[in-house]
Amino acid sequence: MVPNGTNGSTCGLIVDELAGLGDVSHAELAPHIYHKEGEEAVEHLLRVACGLDSQVLGETQILGQVSQAFASARSNGTSGPLLTYAFTRAAHAGKRARSETEISQGNTSISHAAVDLLEREFGTFRRGASW
């Protein structure tokens, strides 16, 4: 058991638990997985929670995913005082980033960004319209 650890899983990340599922080996996944420790891990956690390290800047769903990762660590018994403090501060920072800055303005999800791009390229989508 890791005394202060969690595996983060967000829409844009593949985590170690996926290794061995189906026909995908750990060796195939390894180039797509990253591991951070210490200050680097805390900095990454803060950037993710604030929406700065997402596929779409200011993505709103990521804060919920950060909370789920912490809940998972707590239920697995791997969240000691340091991890609890880091996740609590990250959640607070993420909420502040969204309420005190304009980071959540505009597209805040991959799907919204995709629709905007398609509309710029092909015109406005209308229900029942055919191309």
PDB file of C-alpha atoms in Angstrom:
ATOM      1  CA  MET A   1       0.000   0.000   0.000  1.00  0.00           C
ATOM      2  CA  VAL A   2       1.260   3.513  -0.872  1.00  0.00           C
ATOM      3  CA  PRO A   3       1.083   5.796   2.203  1.00  0.00           C
ATOM      4  CA  ASN A   4       0.184   8.967   0.261  1.00  0.00           C
ATOM      5  CA  GLY A   5      -0.743   8.137  -3.287  1.00  0.00           C
ATOM      6  CA  THR A   6      -3.460   8.089  -5.875  1.00  0.00           C
ATOM      7  CA  ASN A   7      -3.871   7.224  -9.508  1.00  0.00           C
ATOM      8  CA  GLY A   8      -5.440  10.139 -11.336  1.00  0.00           C
ATOM      9  CA  SER A   9      -7.808   9.313 -14.132  1.00  0.00           C
ATOM     10  CA  THR A  10      -9.267  12.012 -16.341  1.00  0.00           C
ATOM     11  CA  CYS A  11     -10.737  11.945 -19.803  1.00  0.00           C
ATOM     12  CA  GLY A  12      -7.376  12.720 -21.373  1.00  0.00           C
ATOM     13  CA  LEU A  13      -5.247  10.345 -19.296  1.00  0.00           C
ATOM     14  CA  ILE A  14      -4.621   6.620 -19.452  1.00  0.00           C
ATOM     15  CA  VAL A  15      -3.613   5.123 -16.102  1.00  0.00           C
ATOM     16  CA  ASP A  16      -1.800   1.986 -15.021  1.00  0.00           C
ATOM     17  CA  GLU A  17      -5.015   0.080 -14.265  1.00  0.00           C
ATOM     18  CA  LEU A  18      -5.638  -0.147 -18.006  1.00  0.00           C
ATOM     19  CA  ALA A  19      -2.499  -2.205 -18.544  1.00  0.00           C
ATOM     20  CA  GLY A  20      -3.401  -5.757 -19.375  1.00  0.00           C
ATOM     21  CA  LEU A  21      -7.036  -5.038 -20.240  1.00  0.00           C
ATOM     22  CA  GLY A  22      -8.037  -6.447 -23.573  1.00  0.00           C
ATOM     23  CA  ASP A  23      -5.166  -6.702 -25.988  1.00  0.00           C
ATOM     24  CA  VAL A  24      -3.187  -3.727 -24.626  1.00  0.00           C
ATOM     25  CA  SER A  25       0.033  -4.492 -22.773  1.00  0.00           C
ATOM     26  CA  HIS A  26       1.736  -2.295 -20.198  1.00  0.00           C
ATOM     27  CA  ALA A  27       4.620  -1.806 -22.644  1.00  0.00           C
ATOM     28  CA  GLU A  28       2.198  -0.349 -25.198  1.00  0.00           C
ATOM     29  CA  LEU A  29       0.641   1.973 -22.618  1.00  0.00           C
ATOM     30  CA  ALA A  30       3.898   3.082 -20.977  1.00  0.00           C
ATOM     31  CA  PRO A  31       4.667   5.932 -23.433  1.00  0.00           C
ATOM     32  CA  HIS A  32       1.211   7.417 -22.688  1.00  0.00           C
ATOM     33  CA  ILE A  33       1.407   7.249 -18.889  1.00  0.00           C
ATOM     34  CA  TYR A  34       3.285   9.666 -16.729  1.00  0.00           C
ATOM     35  CA  HIS A  35       4.334   9.495 -13.118  1.00  0.00           C
ATOM     36  CA  LYS A  36       4.964  12.499 -10.891  1.00  0.00           C
ATOM     37  CA  GLU A  37       6.215  12.721  -7.314  1.00  0.00           C
ATOM     38  CA  GLY A  38       6.766  15.379  -4.669  1.00  0.00           C
ATOM     39  CA  GLU A  39       6.544  19.040  -5.651  1.00  0.00           C
ATOM     40  CA  GLU A  40       6.100  18.107  -9.301  1.00  0.00           C
ATOM     41  CA  ALA A  41       3.003  16.051  -8.421  1.00  0.00           C
ATOM     42  CA  VAL A  42       1.516  18.844  -6.297  1.00  0.00           C
ATOM     43  CA  GLU A  43       2.145  21.425  -9.042  1.00  0.00           C
ATOM     44  CA  HIS A  44       0.487  19.133 -11.584  1.00  0.00           C
ATOM     45  CA  LEU A  45      -2.491  18.553  -9.277  1.00  0.00           C
ATOM     46  CA  LEU A  46      -2.969  22.319  -8.852  1.00  0.00           C
ATOM     47  CA  ARG A  47      -2.676  22.983 -12.594  1.00  0.00           C
ATOM     48  CA  VAL A  48      -5.201  20.247 -13.377  1.00  0.00           C
ATOM     49  CA  ALA A  49      -7.669  21.381 -10.693  1.00  0.00           C
ATOM     50  CA  CYS A  50      -7.492  24.960 -11.974  1.00  0.00           C
ATOM     51  CA  GLY A  51      -8.128  23.862 -15.549  1.00  0.00           C
ATOM     52  CA  LEU A  52      -4.684  24.900 -16.776  1.00  0.00           C
ATOM     53  CA  ASP A  53      -3.515  21.414 -17.741  1.00  0.00           C
ATOM     54  CA  SER A  54      -6.478  20.086 -19.718  1.00  0.00           C
ATOM     55  CA  GLN A  55      -7.258  19.356 -23.329  1.00  0.00           C
ATOM     56  CA  VAL A  56      -9.411  22.501 -23.218  1.00  0.00           C
ATOM     57  CA  LEU A  57      -8.244  25.436 -21.090  1.00  0.00           C
ATOM     58  CA  GLY A  58     -10.599  25.959 -18.152  1.00  0.00           C
ATOM     59  CA  GLU A  59     -12.391  22.628 -18.575  1.00  0.00           C
ATOM     60  CA  THR A  60     -15.055  22.425 -15.877  1.00  0.00           C
ATOM     61  CA  GLN A  61     -15.420  18.636 -15.532  1.00  0.00           C
ATOM     62  CA  ILE A  62     -11.818  18.183 -14.418  1.00  0.00           C
ATOM     63  CA  LEU A  63     -12.452  19.508 -10.903  1.00  0.00           C
ATOM     64  CA  GLY A  64     -15.013  16.760 -10.324  1.00  0.00           C
ATOM     65  CA  GLN A  65     -12.542  14.192 -11.621  1.00  0.00           C
ATOM     66  CA  VAL A  66      -9.903  15.503  -9.197  1.00  0.00           C
ATOM     67  CA  SER A  67     -12.417  15.096  -6.365  1.00  0.00           C
ATOM     68  CA  GLN A  68     -13.189  11.550  -7.518  1.00  0.00           C
ATOM     69  CA  ALA A  69      -9.472  10.668  -7.545  1.00  0.00           C
ATOM     70  CA  PHE A  70      -9.184  11.901  -3.954  1.00  0.00           C
ATOM     71  CA  ALA A  71     -12.294   9.977  -2.899  1.00  0.00           C
ATOM     72  CA  SER A  72     -10.782   6.856  -4.466  1.00  0.00           C
ATOM     73  CA  ALA A  73      -7.525   7.362  -2.546  1.00  0.00           C
ATOM     74  CA  ARG A  74      -9.469   7.799   0.686  1.00  0.00           C
ATOM     75  CA  SER A  75     -11.524   4.649   0.122  1.00  0.00           C
ATOM     76  CA  ASN A  76      -8.343   2.699  -0.732  1.00  0.00           C
ATOM     77  CA  GLY A  77      -6.661   3.914   2.458  1.00  0.00           C
ATOM     78  CA  THR A  78      -3.849   5.705   0.591  1.00  0.00           C
ATOM     79  CA  SER A  79      -4.660   9.294   1.538  1.00  0.00           C
ATOM     80  CA  GLY A  80      -2.550  10.388   4.458  1.00  0.00           C
ATOM     81  CA  PRO A  81      -2.460  13.923   5.865  1.00  0.00           C
ATOM     82  CA  LEU A  82      -0.194  15.266   3.115  1.00  0.00           C
ATOM     83  CA  LEU A  83      -2.366  14.005   0.268  1.00  0.00           C
ATOM     84  CA  THR A  84      -5.520  15.167   2.039  1.00  0.00           C
ATOM     85  CA  TYR A  85      -4.050  18.657   2.409  1.00  0.00           C
ATOM     86  CA  ALA A  86      -2.879  18.770  -1.223  1.00  0.00           C
ATOM     87  CA  PHE A  87      -6.254  17.699  -2.628  1.00  0.00           C
ATOM     88  CA  THR A  88      -8.179  20.044  -0.327  1.00  0.00           C
ATOM     89  CA  ARG A  89      -6.012  22.985  -1.422  1.00  0.00           C
ATOM     90  CA  ALA A  90      -6.267  21.942  -5.087  1.00  0.00           C
ATOM     91  CA  ALA A  91     -10.077  21.853  -4.922  1.00  0.00           C
ATOM     92  CA  HIS A  92     -10.079  25.298  -3.292  1.00  0.00           C
ATOM     93  CA  ALA A  93      -7.661  26.658  -5.924  1.00  0.00           C
ATOM     94  CA  GLY A  94      -9.776  25.201  -8.734  1.00  0.00           C
ATOM     95  CA  LYS A  95     -12.929  26.850  -7.410  1.00  0.00           C
ATOM     96  CA  ARG A  96     -11.121  30.176  -7.000  1.00  0.00           C
ATOM     97  CA  ALA A  97      -9.668  29.986 -10.511  1.00  0.00           C
ATOM     98  CA  ARG A  98     -13.161  29.618 -11.936  1.00  0.00           C
ATOM     99  CA  SER A  99     -14.816  32.279  -9.771  1.00  0.00           C
ATOM    100  CA  GLU A 100     -12.059  34.922  -9.753  1.00  0.00           C
ATOM    101  CA  THR A 101     -10.750  34.679 -13.318  1.00  0.00           C
ATOM    102  CA  GLU A 102     -12.216  34.297 -16.787  1.00  0.00           C
ATOM    103  CA  ILE A 103     -10.716  30.827 -17.329  1.00  0.00           C
ATOM    104  CA  SER A 104     -14.165  29.231 -17.589  1.00  0.00           C
ATOM    105  CA  GLN A 105     -15.353  31.656 -20.271  1.00  0.00           C
ATOM    106  CA  GLY A 106     -15.943  30.193 -23.705  1.00  0.00           C
ATOM    107  CA  ASN A 107     -15.548  26.517 -24.491  1.00  0.00           C
ATOM    108  CA  THR A 108     -14.908  24.468 -21.387  1.00  0.00           C
ATOM    109  CA  SER A 109     -15.253  20.984 -22.807  1.00  0.00           C
ATOM    110  CA  ILE A 110     -13.922  19.048 -25.765  1.00  0.00           C
ATOM    111  CA  SER A 111     -17.462  18.523 -27.072  1.00  0.00           C
ATOM    112  CA  HIS A 112     -18.270  22.255 -27.024  1.00  0.00           C
ATOM    113  CA  ALA A 113     -14.973  23.050 -28.727  1.00  0.00           C
ATOM    114  CA  ALA A 114     -15.697  20.420 -31.398  1.00  0.00           C
ATOM    115  CA  VAL A 115     -19.172  21.813 -32.092  1.00  0.00           C
ATOM    116  CA  ASP A 116     -17.795  25.362 -32.364  1.00  0.00           C
ATOM    117  CA  LEU A 117     -15.112  24.206 -34.786  1.00  0.00           C
ATOM    118  CA  LEU A 118     -17.658  22.330 -36.908  1.00  0.00           C
ATOM    119  CA  GLU A 119     -19.971  25.350 -36.942  1.00  0.00           C
ATOM    120  CA  ARG A 120     -17.114  27.615 -38.058  1.00  0.00           C
ATOM    121  CA  GLU A 121     -16.260  25.184 -40.843  1.00  0.00           C
ATOM    122  CA  PHE A 122     -19.748  24.072 -41.954  1.00  0.00           C
ATOM    123  CA  GLY A 123     -22.250  26.589 -40.591  1.00  0.00           C
ATOM    124  CA  THR A 124     -24.715  26.484 -37.712  1.00  0.00           C
ATOM    125  CA  PHE A 125     -26.173  23.135 -36.722  1.00  0.00           C
ATOM    126  CA  ARG A 126     -29.938  22.977 -36.814  1.00  0.00           C
ATOM    127  CA  ARG A 127     -32.144  20.187 -35.610  1.00  0.00           C
ATOM    128  CA  GLY A 128     -33.226  18.096 -38.542  1.00  0.00           C
ATOM    129  CA  ALA A 129     -30.806  19.758 -40.974  1.00  0.00           C
ATOM    130  CA  SER A 130     -29.022  17.549 -43.458  1.00  0.00           C
ATOM    131  CA  TRP A 131     -25.767  18.207 -45.256  1.00  0.00           C
TER     132      TRP A 131
END
